[in-house]
Coordinates of C-alpha atoms in Angstrom, one line a residue:
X409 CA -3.9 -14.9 9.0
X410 CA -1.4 -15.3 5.9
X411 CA 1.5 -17.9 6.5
X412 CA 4.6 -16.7 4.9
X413 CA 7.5 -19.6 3.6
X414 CA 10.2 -18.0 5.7
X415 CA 13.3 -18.4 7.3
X416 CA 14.4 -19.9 9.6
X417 CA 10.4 -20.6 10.3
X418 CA 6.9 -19.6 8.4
X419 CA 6.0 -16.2 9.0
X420 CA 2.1 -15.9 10.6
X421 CA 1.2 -12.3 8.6
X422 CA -2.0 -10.9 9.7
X423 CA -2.9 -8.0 7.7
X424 CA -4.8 -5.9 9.4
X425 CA -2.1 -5.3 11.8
X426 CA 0.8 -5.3 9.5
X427 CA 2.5 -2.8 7.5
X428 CA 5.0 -2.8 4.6
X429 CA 7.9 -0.3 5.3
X430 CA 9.8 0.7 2.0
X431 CA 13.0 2.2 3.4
X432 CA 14.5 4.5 1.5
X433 CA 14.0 4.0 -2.6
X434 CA 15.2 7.6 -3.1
X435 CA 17.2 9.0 -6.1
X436 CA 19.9 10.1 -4.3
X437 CA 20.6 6.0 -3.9
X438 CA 19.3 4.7 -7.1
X439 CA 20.0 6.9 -9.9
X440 CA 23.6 8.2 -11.7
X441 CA 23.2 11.3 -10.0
X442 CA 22.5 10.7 -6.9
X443 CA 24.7 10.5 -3.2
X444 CA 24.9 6.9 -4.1
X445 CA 27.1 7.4 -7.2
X446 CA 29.1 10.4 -6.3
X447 CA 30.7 8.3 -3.4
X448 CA 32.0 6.1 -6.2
X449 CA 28.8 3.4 -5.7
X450 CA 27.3 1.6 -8.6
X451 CA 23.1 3.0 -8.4
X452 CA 22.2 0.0 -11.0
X453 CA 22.9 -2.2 -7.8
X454 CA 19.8 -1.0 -6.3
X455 CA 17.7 0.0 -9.1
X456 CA 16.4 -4.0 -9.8
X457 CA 15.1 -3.8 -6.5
X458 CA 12.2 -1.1 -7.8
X459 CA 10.4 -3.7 -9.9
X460 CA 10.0 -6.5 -6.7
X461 CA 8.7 -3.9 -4.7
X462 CA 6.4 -2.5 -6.8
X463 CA 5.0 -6.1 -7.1
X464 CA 4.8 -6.6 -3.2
X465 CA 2.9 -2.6 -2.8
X466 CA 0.6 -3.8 -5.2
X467 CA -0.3 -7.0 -3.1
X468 CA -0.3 -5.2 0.3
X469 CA -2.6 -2.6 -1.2
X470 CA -4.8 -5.3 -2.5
X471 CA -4.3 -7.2 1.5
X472 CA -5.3 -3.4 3.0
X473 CA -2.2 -3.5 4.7
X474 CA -0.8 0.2 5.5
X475 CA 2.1 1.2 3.6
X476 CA 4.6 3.3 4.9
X477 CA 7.8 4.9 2.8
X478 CA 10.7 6.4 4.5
X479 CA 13.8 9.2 3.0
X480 CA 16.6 9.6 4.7
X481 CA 18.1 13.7 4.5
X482 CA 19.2 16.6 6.5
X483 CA 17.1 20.0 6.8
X484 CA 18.3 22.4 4.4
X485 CA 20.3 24.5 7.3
X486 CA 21.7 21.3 8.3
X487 CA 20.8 21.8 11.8
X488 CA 20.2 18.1 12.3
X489 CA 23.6 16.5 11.1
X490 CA 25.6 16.0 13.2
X491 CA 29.5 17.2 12.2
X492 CA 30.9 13.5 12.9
X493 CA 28.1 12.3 10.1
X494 CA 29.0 14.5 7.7
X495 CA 32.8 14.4 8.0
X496 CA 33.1 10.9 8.5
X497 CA 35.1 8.9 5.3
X498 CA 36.6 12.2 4.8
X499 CA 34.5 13.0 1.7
X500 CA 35.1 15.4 -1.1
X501 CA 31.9 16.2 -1.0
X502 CA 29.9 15.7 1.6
X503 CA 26.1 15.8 2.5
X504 CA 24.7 19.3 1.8
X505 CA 27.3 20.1 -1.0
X506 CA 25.6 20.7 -4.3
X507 CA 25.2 18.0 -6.4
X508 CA 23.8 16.7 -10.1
X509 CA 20.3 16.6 -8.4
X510 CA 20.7 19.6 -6.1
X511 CA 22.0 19.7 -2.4
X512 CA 23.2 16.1 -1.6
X513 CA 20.8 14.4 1.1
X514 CA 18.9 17.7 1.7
X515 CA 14.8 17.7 2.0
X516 CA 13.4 19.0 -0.6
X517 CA 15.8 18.8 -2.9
X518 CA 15.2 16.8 -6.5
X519 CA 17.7 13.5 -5.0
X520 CA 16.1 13.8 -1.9
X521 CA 12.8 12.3 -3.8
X522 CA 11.4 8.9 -3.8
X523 CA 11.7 7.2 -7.6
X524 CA 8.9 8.1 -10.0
X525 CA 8.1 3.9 -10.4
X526 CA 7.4 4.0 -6.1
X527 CA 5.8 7.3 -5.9
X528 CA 4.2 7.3 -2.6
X529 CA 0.3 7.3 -3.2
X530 CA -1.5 10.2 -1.2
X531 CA -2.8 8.4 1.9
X532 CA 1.1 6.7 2.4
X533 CA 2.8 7.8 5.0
X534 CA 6.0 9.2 4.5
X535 CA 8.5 9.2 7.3
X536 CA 11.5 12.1 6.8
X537 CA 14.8 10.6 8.9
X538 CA 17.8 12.1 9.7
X539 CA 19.1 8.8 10.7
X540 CA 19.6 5.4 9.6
X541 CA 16.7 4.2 11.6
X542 CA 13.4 5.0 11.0
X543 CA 12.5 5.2 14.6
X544 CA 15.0 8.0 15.6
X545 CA 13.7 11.1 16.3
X546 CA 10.1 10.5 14.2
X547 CA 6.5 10.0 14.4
X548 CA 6.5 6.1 12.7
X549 CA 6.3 4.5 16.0
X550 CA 3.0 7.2 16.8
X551 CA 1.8 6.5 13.3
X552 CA 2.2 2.2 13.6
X553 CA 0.5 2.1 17.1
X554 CA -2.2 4.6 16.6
X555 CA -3.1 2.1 13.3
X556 CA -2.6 -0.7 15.7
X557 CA 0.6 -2.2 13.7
X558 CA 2.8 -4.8 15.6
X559 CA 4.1 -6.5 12.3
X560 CA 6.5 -5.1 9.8
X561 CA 7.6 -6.5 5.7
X562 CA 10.3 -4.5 5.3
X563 CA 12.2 -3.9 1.8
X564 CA 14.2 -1.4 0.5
X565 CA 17.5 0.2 1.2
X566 CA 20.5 -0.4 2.0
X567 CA 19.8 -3.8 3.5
X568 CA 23.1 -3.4 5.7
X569 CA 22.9 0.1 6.6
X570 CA 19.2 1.7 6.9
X571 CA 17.1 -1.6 6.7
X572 CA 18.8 -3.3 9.6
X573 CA 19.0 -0.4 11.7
X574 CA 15.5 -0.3 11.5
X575 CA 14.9 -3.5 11.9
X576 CA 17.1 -3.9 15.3
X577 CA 14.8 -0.8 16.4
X578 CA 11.9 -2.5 15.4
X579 CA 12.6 -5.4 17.3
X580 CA 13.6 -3.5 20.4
X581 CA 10.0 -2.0 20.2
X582 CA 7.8 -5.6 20.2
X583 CA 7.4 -5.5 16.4
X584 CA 7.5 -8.8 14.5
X585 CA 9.2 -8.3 11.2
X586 CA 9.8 -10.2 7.7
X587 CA 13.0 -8.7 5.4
X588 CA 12.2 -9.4 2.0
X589 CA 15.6 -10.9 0.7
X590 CA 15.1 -9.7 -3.4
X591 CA 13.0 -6.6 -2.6
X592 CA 16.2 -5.3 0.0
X593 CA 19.5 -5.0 -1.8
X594 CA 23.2 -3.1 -1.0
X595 CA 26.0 -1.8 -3.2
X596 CA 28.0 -4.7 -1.6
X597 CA 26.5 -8.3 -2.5
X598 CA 28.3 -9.5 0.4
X599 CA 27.3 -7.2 3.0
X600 CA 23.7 -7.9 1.9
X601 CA 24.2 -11.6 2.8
X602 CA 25.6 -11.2 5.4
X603 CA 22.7 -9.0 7.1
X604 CA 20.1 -11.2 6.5
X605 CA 22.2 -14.0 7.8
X606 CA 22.3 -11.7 11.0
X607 CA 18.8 -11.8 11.0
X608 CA 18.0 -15.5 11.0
X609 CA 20.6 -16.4 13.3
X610 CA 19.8 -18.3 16.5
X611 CA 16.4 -19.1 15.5
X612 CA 15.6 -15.5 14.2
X613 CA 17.1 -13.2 16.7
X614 CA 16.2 -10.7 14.5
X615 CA 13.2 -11.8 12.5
X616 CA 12.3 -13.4 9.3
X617 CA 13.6 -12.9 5.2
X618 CA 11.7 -14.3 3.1
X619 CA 11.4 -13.7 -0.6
X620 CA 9.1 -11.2 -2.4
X621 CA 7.3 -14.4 -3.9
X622 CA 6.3 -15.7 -1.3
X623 CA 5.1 -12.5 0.6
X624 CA 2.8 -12.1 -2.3
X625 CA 1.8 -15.6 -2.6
X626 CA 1.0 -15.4 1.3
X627 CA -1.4 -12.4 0.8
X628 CA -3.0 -13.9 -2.4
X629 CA -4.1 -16.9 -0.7
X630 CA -5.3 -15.1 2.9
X631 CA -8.3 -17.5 4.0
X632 CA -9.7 -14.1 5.2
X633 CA -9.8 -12.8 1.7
X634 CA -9.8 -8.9 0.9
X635 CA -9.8 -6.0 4.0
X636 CA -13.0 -5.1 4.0
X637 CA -13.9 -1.6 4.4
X638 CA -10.3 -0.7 5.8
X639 CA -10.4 2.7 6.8
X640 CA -8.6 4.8 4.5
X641 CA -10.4 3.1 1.2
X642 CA -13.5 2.9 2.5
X643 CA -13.4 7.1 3.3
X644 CA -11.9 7.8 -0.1
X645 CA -14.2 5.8 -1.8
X646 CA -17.3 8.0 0.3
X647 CA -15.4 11.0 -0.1
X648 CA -15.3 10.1 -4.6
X649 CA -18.8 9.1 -4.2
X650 CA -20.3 12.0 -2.6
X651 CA -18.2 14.3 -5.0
X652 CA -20.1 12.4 -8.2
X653 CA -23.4 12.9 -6.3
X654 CA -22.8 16.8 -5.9
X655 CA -21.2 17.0 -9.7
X656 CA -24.7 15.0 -11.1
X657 CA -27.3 17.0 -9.2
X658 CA -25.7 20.5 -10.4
X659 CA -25.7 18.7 -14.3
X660 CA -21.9 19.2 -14.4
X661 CA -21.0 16.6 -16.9
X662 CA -17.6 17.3 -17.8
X663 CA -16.7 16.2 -13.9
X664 CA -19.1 13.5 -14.1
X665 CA -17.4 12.5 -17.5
X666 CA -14.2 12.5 -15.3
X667 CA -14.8 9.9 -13.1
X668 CA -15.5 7.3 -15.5
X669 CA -12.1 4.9 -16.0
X670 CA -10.7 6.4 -19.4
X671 CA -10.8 2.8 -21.6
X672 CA -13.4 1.5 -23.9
X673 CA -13.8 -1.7 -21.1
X674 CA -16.1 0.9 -19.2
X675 CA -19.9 0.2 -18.9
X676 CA -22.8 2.5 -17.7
X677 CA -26.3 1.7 -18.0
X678 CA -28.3 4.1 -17.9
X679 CA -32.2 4.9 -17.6
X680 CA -33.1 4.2 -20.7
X681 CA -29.6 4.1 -22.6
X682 CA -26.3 2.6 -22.5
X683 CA -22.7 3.7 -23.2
X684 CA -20.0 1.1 -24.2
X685 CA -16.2 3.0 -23.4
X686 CA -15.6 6.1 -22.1
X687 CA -15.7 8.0 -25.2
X688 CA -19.5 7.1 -25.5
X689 CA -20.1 7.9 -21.7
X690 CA -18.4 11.2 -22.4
X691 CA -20.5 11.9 -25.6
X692 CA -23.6 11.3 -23.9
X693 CA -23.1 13.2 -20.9
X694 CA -22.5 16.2 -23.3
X695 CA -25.6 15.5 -25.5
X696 CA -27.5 16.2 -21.9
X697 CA -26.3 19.9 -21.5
X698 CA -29.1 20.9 -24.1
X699 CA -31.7 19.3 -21.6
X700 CA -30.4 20.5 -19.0
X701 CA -30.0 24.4 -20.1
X702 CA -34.0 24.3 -20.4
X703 CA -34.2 23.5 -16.7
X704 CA -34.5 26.1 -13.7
X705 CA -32.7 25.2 -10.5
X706 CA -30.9 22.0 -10.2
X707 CA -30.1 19.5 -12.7
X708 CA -31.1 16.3 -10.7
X709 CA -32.2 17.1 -7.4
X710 CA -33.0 13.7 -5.6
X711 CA -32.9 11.9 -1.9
X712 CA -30.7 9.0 -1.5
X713 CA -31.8 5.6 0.9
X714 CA -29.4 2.7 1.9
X715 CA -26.4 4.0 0.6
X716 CA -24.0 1.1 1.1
X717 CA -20.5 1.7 0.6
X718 CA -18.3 -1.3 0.6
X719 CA -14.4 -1.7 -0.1
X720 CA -12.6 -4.6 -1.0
X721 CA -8.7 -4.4 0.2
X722 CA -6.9 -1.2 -0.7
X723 CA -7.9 -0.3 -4.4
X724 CA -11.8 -1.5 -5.2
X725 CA -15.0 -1.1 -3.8
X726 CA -18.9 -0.7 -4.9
X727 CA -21.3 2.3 -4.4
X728 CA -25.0 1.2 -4.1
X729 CA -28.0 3.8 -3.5
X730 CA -31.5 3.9 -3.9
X731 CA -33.0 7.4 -4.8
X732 CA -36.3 9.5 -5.1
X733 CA -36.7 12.4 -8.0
X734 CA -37.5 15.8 -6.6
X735 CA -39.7 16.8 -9.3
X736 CA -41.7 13.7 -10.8
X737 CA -41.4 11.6 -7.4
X738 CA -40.6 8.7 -9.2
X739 CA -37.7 6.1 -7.9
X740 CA -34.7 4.5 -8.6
X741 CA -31.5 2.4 -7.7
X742 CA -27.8 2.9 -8.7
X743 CA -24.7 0.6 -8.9
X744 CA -21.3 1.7 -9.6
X745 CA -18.0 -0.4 -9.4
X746 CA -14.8 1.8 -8.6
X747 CA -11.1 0.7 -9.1
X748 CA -8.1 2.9 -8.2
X749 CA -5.7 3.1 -10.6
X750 CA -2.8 6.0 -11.6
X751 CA -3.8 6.6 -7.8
X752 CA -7.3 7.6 -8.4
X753 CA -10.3 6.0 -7.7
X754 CA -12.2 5.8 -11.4
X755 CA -15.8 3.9 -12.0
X756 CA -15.1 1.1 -14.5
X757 CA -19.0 0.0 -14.6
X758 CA -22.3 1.6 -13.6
X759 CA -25.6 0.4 -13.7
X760 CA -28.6 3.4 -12.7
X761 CA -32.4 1.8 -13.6
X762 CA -36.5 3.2 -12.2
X763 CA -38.3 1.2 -9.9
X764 CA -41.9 0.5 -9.8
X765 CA -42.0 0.8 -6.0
X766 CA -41.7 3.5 -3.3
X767 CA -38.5 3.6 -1.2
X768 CA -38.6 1.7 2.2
X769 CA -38.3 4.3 5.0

């Protein structure tokens, strides 16, 4: 359990059963182009928001909490807006009118899109709304139970509009939830205020706000440390692992070369060498293409014992494996360390050594 500085009281964050909900960081709201601007708003409002919560994904990630983006827009026939929404203010253009970034607040257009700096990572969820709230008519309150969510940090925008409709559902359903105050922003300082002063009203009718700080502080500092072994990493990481397993025992070495971290920091230790950097991993792999073309069958055919695979909160986690040589019989043991980053899982250090001993059964 994380405790949160919070008001109007500390926030109790458990992890495992907590999500971070980024509502709505899309370019129609945040760039010069976009819905935002053409109804006379100021996008630069919003667009300081994108480094705070790219600090507080990065720390949930890290904490193995779930995160979950949402985009609010229309199908491209429209069929789910109603008239009143798209005629209300009397605009001169409305949603679904062609804009700078292609049909305003239509899915699948370019403004529909979530902001290159938050692009959701594979395994995010992302929740398509027609709505303000998240919860009307979509699958996030199917997605948070089956992953056993009841807590919600919720940041994005606009913190009068979207946010706290979300939140009011939110709270309507059971779910605890924490605002985060400089990672939710509006096109209207005061209306921003004002909403979160809604929400800690009355001892936190609402919820919590808190600041992105202390969110991050929070998770840093979790007595429980790291998830360990959180679903999603932990079957990613198996899923990378067993790829490099197939790619070394057919002897392809330019997708073995692949998986190594591209930076001269990488390490691999090898049987009886050792590369210093990526570009030495790479050269070596290649010098083995000569050995390999004199072979018949496969490259390195082998049996694999006590294959641990262990993850450490959302983006690191060690591959450890003994293993027995088809053709000399002899045995060994491998290490790896893999880090996601640029939302791929990449080996940053690898350690692979003979042993003088049979493998335990």
């Amino acid at each position: 359990m994380a405790s949160i500085a919070a008001q109007p009281y500390s926030f109790d964050l458990d992890p495992a059963r907590a999500a971070l909900l980024i509502i709505d960081m899309q370019r129609d709201f945040l760039e010069p182009n976009g819905y935002g601007a053409v109804l006379g708003n100021d996008p630069d409002a919003l667009r300081c928001l994108i480094a705070p919560i790219g600090r507080l994904r990065a720390a949930a990630r890290g904490a193995g909490m779930l995160v979950i983006h949402t985009r609010e827009g229309h199908r491209p026939d429209l069929a789910d807006l109603p008239p009143a929404k798209r005629a209300r203010g009397q605009p001169k253009i409305a949603i679904g009118d062609p804009g700078p970034m292609g049909r305003l607040l239509v899915r699948g257009e370019a403004g529909h899109a979530i902001v290159d700096e938050l692009a959701p990572a594979s395994d995010e969820p992302v929740i398509d709304k027609p709505g303000k709230g998240a919860f009307y008519v979509t699958d996030l309150e199917s997605i948070l139970r089956n992953r056993g969510i009841r807590q919600l940090v919720i940041c994005g925008v606009t913190t009068e509009v979207c946010v706290q409709t979300t939140l009011r559902e939110a709270n309507d359903r059971g779910y605890d939830c924490v605002v985060v105050a400089d990672a939710t922003g509006s096109y209207f300082p005061r209306f921003h205020q004002a909403a979160l002063d809604m929400i800690v009203a009355q001892g936190g009718i609402f919820g919590w706000v808190a600041e992105s700080a202390a969110v991050i502080a929070a998770l840093a500092t979790d007595p429980a440390g790291p998830a360990i072994n959180a679903p999603e990493a932990w079957g990613e990481l198996r899923e990378m692992f067993y790829r490099y397993e197939v790619a070394l025992v057919a002897g392809d070495f330019a997708t073995l070369a692949d998986f190594f971290w591209r930076s001269p920091h990488t390490i691999r230790y090898g049987l009886a060498d050792q590369q210093h950097g990526r570009e030495e991993i790479a050269a070596y792999l290649q010098s083995q293409r000569a050995i390999r073309d004199k072979t018949e069958g496969v490259w390195m055919a082998r049996d694999l014992a006590r294959t641990t695979l262990t993850t450490f909160g959302r983006d690191s986690g060690t591959a450890s494996t003994l293993f027995r040589l088809h053709d000399s019989g002899r045995t060994g043991r491998q290490m790896q360390t893999w880090i996601r980053m640029a939302g791929r899982w990449q080996i940053v250090a690898a350690h692979v050594s003979f042993l003088d001993f049979a493998l335990p059964p």
